[in-house]
PDB file of N, CA and C in Angstrom:
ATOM      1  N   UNK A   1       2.904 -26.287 -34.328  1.00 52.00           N
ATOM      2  CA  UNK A   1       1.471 -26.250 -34.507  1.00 52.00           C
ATOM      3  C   UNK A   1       0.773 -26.700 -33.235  1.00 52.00           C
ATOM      4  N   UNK A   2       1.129 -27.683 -32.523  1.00 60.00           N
ATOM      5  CA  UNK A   2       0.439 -28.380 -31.229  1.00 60.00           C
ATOM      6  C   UNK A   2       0.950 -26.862 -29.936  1.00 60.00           C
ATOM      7  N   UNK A   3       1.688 -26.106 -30.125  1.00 62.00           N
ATOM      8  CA  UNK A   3       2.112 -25.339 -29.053  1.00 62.00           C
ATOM      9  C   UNK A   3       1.099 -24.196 -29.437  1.00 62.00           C
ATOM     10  N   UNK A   4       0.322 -23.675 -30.521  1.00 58.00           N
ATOM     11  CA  UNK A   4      -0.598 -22.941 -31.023  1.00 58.00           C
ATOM     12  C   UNK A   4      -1.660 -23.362 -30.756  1.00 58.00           C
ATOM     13  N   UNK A   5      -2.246 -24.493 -31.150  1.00 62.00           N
ATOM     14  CA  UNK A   5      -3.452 -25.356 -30.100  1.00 62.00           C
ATOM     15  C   UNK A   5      -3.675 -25.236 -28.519  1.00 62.00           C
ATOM     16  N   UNK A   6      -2.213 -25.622 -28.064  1.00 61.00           N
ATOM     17  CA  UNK A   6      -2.379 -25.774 -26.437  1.00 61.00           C
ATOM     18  C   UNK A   6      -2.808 -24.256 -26.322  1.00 61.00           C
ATOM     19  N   UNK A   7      -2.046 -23.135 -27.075  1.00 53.00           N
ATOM     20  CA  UNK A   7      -2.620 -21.252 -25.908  1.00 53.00           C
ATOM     21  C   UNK A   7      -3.527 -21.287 -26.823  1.00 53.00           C
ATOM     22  N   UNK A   8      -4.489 -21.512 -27.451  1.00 60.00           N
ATOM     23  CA  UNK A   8      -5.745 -21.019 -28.116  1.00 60.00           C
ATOM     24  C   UNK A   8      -6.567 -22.054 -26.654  1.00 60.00           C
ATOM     25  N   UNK A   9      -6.583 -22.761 -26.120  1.00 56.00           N
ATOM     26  CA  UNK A   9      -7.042 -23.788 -25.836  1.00 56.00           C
ATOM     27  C   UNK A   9      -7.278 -23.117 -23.828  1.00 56.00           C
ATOM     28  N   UNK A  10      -5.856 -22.605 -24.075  1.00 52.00           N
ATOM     29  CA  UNK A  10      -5.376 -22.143 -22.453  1.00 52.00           C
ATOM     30  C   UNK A  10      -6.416 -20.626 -22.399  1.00 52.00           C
ATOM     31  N   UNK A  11      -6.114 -19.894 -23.661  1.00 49.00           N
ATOM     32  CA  UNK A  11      -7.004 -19.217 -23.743  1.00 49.00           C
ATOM     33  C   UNK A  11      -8.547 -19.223 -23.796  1.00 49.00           C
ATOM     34  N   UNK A  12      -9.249 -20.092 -24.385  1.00 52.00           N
ATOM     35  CA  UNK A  12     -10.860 -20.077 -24.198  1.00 52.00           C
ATOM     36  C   UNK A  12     -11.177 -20.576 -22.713  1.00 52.00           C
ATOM     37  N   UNK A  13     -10.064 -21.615 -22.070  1.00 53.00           N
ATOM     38  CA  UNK A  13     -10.190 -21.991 -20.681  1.00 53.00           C
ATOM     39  C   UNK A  13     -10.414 -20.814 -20.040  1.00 53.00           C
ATOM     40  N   UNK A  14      -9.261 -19.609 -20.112  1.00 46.00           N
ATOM     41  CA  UNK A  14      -9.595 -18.880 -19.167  1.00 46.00           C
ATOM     42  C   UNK A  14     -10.107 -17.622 -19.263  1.00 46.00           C
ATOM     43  N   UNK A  15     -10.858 -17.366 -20.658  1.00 50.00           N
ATOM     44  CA  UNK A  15     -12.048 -16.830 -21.352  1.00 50.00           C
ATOM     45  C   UNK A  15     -13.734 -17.418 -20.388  1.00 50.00           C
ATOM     46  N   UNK A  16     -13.591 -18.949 -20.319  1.00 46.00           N
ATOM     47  CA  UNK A  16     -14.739 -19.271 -20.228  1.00 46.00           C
ATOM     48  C   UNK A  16     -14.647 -19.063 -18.101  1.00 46.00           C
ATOM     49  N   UNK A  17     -13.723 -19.269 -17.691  1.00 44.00           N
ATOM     50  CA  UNK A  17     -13.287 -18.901 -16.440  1.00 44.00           C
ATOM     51  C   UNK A  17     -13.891 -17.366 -16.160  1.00 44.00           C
ATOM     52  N   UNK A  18     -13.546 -16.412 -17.057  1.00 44.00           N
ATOM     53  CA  UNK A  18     -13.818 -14.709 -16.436  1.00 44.00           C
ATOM     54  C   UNK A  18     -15.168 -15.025 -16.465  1.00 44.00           C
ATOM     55  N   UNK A  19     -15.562 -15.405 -17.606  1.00 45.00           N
ATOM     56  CA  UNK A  19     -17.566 -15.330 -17.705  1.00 45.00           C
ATOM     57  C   UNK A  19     -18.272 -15.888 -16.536  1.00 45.00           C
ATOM     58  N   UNK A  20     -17.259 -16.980 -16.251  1.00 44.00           N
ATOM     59  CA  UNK A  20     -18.144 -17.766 -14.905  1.00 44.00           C
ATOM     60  C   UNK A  20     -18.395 -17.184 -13.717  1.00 44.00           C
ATOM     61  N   UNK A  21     -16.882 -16.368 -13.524  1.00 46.00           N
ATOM     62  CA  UNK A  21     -16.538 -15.474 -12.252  1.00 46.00           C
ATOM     63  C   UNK A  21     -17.726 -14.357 -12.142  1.00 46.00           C
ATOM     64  N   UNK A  22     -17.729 -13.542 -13.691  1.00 49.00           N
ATOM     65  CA  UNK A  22     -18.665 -12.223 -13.789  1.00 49.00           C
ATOM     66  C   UNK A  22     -20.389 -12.866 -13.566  1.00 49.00           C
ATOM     67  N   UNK A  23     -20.665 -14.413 -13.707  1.00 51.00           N
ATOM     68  CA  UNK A  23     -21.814 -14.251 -13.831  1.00 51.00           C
ATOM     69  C   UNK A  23     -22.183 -15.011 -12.426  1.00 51.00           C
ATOM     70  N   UNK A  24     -21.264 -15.160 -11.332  1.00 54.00           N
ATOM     71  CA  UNK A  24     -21.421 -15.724 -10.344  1.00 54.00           C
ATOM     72  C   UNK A  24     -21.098 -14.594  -9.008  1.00 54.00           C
ATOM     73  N   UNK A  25     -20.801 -13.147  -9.989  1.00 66.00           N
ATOM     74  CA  UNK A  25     -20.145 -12.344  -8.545  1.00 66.00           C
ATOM     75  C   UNK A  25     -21.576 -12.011  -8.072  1.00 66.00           C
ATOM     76  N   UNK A  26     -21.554 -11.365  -6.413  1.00 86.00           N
ATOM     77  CA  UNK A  26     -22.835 -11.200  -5.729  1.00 86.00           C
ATOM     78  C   UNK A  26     -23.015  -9.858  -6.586  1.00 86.00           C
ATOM     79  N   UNK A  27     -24.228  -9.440  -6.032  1.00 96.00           N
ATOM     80  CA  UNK A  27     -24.930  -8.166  -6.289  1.00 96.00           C
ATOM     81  C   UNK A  27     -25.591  -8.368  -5.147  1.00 96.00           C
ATOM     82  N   UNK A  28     -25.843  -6.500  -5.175  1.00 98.00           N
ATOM     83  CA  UNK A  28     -26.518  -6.114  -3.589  1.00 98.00           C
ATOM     84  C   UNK A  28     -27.221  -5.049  -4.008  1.00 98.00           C
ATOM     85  N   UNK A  29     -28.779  -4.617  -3.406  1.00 98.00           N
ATOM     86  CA  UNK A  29     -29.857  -3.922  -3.880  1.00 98.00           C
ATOM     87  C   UNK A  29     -29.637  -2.367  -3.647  1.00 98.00           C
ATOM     88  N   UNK A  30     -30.013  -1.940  -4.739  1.00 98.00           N
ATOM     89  CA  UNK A  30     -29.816  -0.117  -4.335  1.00 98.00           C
ATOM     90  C   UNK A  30     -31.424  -0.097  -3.410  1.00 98.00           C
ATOM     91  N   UNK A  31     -31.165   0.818  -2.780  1.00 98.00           N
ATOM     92  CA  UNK A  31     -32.073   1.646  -1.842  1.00 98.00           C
ATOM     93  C   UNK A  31     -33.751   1.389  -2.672  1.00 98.00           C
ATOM     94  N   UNK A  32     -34.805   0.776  -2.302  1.00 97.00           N
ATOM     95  CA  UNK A  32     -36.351   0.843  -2.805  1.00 97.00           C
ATOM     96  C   UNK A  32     -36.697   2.395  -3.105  1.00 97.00           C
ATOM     97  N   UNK A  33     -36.750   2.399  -4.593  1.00 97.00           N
ATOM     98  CA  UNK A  33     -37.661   3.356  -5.030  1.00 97.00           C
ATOM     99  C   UNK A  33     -36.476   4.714  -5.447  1.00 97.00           C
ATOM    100  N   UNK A  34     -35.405   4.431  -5.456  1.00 97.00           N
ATOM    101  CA  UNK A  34     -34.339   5.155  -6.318  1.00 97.00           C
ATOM    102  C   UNK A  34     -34.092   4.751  -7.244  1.00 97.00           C
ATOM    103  N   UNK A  35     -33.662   6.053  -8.161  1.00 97.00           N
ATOM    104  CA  UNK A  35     -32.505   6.324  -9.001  1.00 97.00           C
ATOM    105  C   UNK A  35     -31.099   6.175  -8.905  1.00 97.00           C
ATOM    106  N   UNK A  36     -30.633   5.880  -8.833  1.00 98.00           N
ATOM    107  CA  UNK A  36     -28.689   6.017  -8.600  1.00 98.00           C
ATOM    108  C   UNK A  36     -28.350   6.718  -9.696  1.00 98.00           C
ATOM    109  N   UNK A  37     -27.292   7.745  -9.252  1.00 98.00           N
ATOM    110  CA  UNK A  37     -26.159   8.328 -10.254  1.00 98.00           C
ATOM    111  C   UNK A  37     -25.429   7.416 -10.165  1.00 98.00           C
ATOM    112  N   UNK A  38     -24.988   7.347 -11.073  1.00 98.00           N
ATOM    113  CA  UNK A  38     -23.312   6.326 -11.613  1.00 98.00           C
ATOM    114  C   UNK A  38     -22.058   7.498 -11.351  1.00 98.00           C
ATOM    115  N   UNK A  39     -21.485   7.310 -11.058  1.00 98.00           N
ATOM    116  CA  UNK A  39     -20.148   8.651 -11.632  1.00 98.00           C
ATOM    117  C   UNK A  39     -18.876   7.711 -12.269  1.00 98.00           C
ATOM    118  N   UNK A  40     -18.316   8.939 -12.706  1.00 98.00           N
ATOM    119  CA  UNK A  40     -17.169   8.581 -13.098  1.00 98.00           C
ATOM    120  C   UNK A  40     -15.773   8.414 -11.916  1.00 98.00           C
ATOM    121  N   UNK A  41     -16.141   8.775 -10.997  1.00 98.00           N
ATOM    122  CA  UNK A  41     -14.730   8.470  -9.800  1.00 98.00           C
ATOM    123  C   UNK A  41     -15.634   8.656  -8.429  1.00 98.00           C
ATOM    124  N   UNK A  42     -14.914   8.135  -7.109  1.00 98.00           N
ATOM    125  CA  UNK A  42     -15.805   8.076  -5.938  1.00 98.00           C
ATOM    126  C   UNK A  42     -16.047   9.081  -5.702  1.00 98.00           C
ATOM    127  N   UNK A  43     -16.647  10.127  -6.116  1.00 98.00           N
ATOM    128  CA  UNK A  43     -17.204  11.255  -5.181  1.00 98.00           C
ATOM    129  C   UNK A  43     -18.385  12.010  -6.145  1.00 98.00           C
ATOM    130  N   UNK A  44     -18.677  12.948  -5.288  1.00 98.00           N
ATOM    131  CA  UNK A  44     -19.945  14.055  -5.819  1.00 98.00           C
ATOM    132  C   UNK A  44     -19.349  14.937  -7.061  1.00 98.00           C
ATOM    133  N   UNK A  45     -17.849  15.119  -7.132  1.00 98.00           N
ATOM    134  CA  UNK A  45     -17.848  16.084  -7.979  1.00 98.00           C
ATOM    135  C   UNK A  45     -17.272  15.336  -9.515  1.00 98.00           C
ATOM    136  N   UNK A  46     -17.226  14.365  -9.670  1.00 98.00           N
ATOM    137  CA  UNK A  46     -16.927  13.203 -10.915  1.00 98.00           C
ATOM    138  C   UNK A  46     -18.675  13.538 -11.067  1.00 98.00           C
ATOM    139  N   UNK A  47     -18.035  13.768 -12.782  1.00 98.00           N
ATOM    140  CA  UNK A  47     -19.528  13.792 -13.900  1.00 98.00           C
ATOM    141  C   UNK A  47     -20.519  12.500 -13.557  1.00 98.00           C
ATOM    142  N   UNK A  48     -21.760  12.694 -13.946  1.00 98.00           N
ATOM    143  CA  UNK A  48     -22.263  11.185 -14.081  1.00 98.00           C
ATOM    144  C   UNK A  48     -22.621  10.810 -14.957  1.00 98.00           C
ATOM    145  N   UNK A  49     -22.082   9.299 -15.386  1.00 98.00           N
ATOM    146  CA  UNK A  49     -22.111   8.344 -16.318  1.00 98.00           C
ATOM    147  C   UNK A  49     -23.245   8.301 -16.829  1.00 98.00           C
ATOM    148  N   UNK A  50     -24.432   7.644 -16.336  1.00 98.00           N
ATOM    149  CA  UNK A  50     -25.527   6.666 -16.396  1.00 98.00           C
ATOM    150  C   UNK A  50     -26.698   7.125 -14.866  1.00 98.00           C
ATOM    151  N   UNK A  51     -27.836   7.036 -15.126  1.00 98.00           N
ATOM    152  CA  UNK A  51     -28.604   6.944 -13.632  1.00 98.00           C
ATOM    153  C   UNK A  51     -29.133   5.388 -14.002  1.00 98.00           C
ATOM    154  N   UNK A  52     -29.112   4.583 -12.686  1.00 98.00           N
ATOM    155  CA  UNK A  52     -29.668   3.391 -12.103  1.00 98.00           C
ATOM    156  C   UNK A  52     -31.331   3.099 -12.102  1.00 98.00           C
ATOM    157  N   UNK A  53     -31.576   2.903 -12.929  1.00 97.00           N
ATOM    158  CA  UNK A  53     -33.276   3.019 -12.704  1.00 97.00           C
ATOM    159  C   UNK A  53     -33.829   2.398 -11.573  1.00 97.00           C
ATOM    160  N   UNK A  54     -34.779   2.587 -10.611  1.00 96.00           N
ATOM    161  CA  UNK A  54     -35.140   1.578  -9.129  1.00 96.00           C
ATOM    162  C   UNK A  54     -35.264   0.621  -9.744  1.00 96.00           C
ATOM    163  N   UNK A  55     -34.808  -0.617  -8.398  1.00 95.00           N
ATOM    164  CA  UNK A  55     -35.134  -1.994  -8.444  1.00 95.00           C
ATOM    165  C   UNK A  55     -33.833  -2.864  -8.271  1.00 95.00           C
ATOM    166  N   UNK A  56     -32.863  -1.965  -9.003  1.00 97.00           N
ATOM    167  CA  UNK A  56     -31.617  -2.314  -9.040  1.00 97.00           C
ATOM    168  C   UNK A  56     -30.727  -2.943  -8.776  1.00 97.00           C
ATOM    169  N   UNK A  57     -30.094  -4.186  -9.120  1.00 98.00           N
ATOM    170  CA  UNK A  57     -28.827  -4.620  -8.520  1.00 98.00           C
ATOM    171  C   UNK A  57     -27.497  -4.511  -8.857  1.00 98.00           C
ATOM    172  N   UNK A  58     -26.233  -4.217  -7.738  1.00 98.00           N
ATOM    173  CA  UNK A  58     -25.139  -3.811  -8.221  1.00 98.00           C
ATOM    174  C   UNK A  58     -24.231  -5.181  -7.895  1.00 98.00           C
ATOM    175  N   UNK A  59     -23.392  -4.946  -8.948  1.00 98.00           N
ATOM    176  CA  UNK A  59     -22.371  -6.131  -8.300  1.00 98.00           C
ATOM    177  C   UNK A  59     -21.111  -4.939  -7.873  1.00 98.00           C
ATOM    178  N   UNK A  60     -20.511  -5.823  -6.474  1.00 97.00           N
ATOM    179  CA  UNK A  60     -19.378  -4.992  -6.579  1.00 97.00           C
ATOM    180  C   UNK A  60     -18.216  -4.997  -6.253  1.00 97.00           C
ATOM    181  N   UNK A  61     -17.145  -4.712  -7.556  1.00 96.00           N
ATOM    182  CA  UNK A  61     -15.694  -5.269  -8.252  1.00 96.00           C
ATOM    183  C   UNK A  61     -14.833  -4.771  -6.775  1.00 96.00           C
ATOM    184  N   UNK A  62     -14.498  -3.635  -6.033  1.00 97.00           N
ATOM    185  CA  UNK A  62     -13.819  -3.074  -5.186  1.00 97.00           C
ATOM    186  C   UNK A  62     -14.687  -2.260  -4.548  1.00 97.00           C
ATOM    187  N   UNK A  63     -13.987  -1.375  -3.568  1.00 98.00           N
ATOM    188  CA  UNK A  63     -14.564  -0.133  -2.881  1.00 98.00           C
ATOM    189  C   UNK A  63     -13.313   0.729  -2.544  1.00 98.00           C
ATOM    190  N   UNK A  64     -13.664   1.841  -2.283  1.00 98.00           N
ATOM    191  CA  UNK A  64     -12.662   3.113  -1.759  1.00 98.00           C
ATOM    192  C   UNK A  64     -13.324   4.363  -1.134  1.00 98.00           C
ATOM    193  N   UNK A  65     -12.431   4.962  -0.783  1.00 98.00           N
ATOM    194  CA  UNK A  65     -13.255   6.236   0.055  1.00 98.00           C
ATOM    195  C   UNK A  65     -13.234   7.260  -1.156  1.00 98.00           C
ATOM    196  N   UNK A  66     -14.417   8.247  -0.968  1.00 98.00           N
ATOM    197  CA  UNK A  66     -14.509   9.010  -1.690  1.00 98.00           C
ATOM    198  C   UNK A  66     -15.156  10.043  -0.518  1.00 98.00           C
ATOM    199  N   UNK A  67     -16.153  11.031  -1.639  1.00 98.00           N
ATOM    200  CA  UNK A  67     -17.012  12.129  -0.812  1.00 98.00           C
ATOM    201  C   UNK A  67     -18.179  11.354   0.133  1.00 98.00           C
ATOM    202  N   UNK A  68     -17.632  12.048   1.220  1.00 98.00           N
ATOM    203  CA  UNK A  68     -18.706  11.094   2.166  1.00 98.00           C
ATOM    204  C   UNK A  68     -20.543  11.751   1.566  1.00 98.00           C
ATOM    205  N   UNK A  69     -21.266  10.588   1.876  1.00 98.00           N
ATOM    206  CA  UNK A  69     -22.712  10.678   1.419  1.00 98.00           C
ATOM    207  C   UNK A  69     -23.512  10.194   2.291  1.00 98.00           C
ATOM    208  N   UNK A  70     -25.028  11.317   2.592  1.00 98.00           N
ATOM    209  CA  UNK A  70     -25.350  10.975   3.326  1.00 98.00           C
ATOM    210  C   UNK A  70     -26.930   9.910   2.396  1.00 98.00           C
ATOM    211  N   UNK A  71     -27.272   8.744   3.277  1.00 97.00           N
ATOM    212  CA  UNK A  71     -28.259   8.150   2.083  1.00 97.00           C
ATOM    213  C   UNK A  71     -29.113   7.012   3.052  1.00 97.00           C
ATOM    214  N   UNK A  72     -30.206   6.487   2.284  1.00 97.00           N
ATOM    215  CA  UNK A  72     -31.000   5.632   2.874  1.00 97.00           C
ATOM    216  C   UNK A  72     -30.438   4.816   3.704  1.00 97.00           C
ATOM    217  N   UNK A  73     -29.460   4.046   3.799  1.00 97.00           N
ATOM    218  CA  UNK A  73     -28.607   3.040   4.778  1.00 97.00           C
ATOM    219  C   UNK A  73     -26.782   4.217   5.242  1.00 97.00           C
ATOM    220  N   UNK A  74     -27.678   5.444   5.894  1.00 97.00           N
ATOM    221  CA  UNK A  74     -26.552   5.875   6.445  1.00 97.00           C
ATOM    222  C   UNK A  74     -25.603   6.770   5.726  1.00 97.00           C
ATOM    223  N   UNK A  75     -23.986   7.432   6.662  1.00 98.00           N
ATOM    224  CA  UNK A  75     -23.975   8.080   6.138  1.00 98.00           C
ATOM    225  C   UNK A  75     -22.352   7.896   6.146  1.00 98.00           C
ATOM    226  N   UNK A  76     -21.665   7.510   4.661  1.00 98.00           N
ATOM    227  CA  UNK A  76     -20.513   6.665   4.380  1.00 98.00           C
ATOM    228  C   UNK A  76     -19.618   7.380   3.404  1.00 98.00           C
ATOM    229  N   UNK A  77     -18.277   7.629   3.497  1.00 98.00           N
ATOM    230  CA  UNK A  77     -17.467   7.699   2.496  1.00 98.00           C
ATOM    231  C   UNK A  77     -16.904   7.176   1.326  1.00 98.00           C
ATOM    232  N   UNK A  78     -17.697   5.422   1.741  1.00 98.00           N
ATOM    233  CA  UNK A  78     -17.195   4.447   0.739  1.00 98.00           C
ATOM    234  C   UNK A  78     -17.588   4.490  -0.715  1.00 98.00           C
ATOM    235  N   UNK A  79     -17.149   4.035  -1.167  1.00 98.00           N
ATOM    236  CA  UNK A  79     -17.595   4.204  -3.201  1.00 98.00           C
ATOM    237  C   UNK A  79     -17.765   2.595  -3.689  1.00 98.00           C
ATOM    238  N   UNK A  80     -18.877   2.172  -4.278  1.00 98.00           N
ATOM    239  CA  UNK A  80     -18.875   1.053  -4.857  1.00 98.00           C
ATOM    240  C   UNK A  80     -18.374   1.058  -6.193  1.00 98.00           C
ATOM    241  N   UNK A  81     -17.065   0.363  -6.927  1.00 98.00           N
ATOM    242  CA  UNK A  81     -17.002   0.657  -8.177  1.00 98.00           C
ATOM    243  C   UNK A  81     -17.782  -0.880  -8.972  1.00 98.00           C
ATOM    244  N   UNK A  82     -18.651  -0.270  -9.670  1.00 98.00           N
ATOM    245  CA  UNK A  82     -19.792  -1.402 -10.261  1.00 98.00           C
ATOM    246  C   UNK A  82     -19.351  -1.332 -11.866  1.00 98.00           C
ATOM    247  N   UNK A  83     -18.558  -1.284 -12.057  1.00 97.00           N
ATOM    248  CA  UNK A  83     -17.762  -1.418 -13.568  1.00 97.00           C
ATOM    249  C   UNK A  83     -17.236  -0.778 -14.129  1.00 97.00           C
ATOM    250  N   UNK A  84     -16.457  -0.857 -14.526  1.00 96.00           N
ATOM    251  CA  UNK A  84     -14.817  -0.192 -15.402  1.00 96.00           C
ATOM    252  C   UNK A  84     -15.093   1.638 -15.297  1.00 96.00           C
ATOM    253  N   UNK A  85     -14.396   2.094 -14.408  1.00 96.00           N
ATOM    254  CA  UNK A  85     -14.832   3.860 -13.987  1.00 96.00           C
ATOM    255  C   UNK A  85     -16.022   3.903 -13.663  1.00 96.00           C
ATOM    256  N   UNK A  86     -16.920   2.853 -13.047  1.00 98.00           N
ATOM    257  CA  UNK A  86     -18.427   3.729 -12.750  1.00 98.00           C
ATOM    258  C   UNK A  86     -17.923   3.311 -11.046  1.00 98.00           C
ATOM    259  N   UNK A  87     -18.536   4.076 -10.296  1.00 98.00           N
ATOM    260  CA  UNK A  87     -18.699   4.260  -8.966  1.00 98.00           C
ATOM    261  C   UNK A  87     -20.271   4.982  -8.393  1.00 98.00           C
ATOM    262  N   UNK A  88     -20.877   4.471  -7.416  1.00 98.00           N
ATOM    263  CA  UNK A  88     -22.006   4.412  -6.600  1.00 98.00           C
ATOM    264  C   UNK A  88     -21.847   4.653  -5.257  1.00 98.00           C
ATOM    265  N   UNK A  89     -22.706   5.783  -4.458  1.00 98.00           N
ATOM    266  CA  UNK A  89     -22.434   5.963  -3.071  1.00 98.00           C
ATOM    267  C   UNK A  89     -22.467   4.758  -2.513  1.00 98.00           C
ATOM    268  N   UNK A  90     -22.106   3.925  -1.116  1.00 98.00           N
ATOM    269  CA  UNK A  90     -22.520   2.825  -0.887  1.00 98.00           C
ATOM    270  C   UNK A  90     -23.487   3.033   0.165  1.00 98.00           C
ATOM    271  N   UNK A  91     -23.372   4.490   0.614  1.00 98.00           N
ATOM    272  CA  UNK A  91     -24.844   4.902   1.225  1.00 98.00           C
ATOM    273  C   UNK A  91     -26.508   4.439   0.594  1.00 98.00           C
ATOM    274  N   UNK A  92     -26.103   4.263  -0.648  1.00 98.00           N
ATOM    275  CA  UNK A  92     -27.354   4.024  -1.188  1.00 98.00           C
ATOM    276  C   UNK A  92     -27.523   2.018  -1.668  1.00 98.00           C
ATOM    277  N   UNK A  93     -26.454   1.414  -1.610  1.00 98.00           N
ATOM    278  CA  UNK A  93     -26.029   0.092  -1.352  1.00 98.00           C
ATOM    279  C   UNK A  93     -27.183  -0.617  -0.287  1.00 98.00           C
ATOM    280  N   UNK A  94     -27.562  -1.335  -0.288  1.00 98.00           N
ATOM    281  CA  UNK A  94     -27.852  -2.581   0.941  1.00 98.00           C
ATOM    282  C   UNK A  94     -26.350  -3.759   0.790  1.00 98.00           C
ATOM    283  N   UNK A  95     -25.482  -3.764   1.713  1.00 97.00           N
ATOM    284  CA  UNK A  95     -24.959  -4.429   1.960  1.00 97.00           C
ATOM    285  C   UNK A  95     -24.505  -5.917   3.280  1.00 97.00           C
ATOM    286  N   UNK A  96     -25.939  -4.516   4.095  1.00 96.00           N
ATOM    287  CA  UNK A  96     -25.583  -5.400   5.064  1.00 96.00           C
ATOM    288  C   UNK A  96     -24.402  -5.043   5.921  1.00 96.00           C
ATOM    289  N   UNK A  97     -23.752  -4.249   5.730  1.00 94.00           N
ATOM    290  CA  UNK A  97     -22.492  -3.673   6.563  1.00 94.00           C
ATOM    291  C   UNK A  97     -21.999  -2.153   6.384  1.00 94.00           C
ATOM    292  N   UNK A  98     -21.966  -1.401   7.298  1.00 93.00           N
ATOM    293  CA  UNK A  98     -21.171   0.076   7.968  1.00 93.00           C
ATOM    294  C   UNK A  98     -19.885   0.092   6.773  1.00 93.00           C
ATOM    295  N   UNK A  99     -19.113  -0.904   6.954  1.00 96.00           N
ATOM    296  CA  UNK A  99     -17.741  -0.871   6.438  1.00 96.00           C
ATOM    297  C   UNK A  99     -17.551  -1.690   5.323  1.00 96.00           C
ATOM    298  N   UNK A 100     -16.542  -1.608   5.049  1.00 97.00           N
ATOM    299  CA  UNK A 100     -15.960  -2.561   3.517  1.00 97.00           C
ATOM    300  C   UNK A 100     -16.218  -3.832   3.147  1.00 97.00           C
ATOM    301  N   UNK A 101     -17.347  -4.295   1.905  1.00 96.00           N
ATOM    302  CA  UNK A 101     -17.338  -5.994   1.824  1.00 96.00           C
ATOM    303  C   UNK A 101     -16.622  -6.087   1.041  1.00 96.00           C
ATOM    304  N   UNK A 102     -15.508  -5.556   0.052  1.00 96.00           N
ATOM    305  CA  UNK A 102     -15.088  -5.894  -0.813  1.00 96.00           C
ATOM    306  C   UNK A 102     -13.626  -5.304  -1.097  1.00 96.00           C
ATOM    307  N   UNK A 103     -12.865  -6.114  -1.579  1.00 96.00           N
ATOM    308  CA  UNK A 103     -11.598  -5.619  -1.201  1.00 96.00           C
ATOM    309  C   UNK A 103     -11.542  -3.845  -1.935  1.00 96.00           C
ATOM    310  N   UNK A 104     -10.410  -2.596  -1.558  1.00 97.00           N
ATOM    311  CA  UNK A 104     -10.253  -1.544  -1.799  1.00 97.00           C
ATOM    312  C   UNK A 104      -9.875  -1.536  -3.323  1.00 97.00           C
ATOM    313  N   UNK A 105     -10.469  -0.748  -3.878  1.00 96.00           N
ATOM    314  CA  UNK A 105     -10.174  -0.734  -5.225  1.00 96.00           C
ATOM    315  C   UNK A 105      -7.804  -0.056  -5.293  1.00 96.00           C
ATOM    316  N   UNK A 106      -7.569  -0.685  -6.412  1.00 88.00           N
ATOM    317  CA  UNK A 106      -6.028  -0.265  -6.354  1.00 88.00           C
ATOM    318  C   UNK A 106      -5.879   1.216  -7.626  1.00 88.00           C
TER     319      UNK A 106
END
């Protein structure tokens, strides 16, 4: 019974751990006065999910190359993936950087 306590216990620890992580990761502003497509994989020809209404902030889990895009901050191959199968040009990203802030998605 005490070995059923300790993983219920190990478990809400590291339950309350993911929430902290998800509500502490950065986010970075889509482009003033866009829409964003969401897609389903890094590129132009993956369906789209969801559009981004302006104002927007993304958090973001990995990156990878996809269809290069040309967009308000330039013109990049990278893909922001902003949650479980959604991906975002990072052309349309403010990051603050040309190249990769976040490790490559696997």
């Amino acid at each position: 019974m005490n070995d059923t306590k300790e993983a219920e216990a190990a478990v809400s620890r590291a339950e309350a751990a993911a929430v902290t992580v998800a509500a502490t990761a950065s986010t970075y502003p889509v482009a003033p006065g866009v829409r964003l497509n969401v897609r389903r994989g890094p590129g132009t020809n993956y369906g789209i999910v969801r559009v981004l209404p302006a104002g927007t902030r993304v958090p973001i889990f990995c990156q990878t190359p996809g269809t290069t895009v040309t967009g308000p901050y330039g013109t990049s191959k990278i893909w922001d993936n902003i949650d479980n199968g959604e991906y975002v040009s990072d052309a349309y990203v403010y990051t603050g950087s040309d190249g990769y802030v976040a490790s490559r998605c696997s």
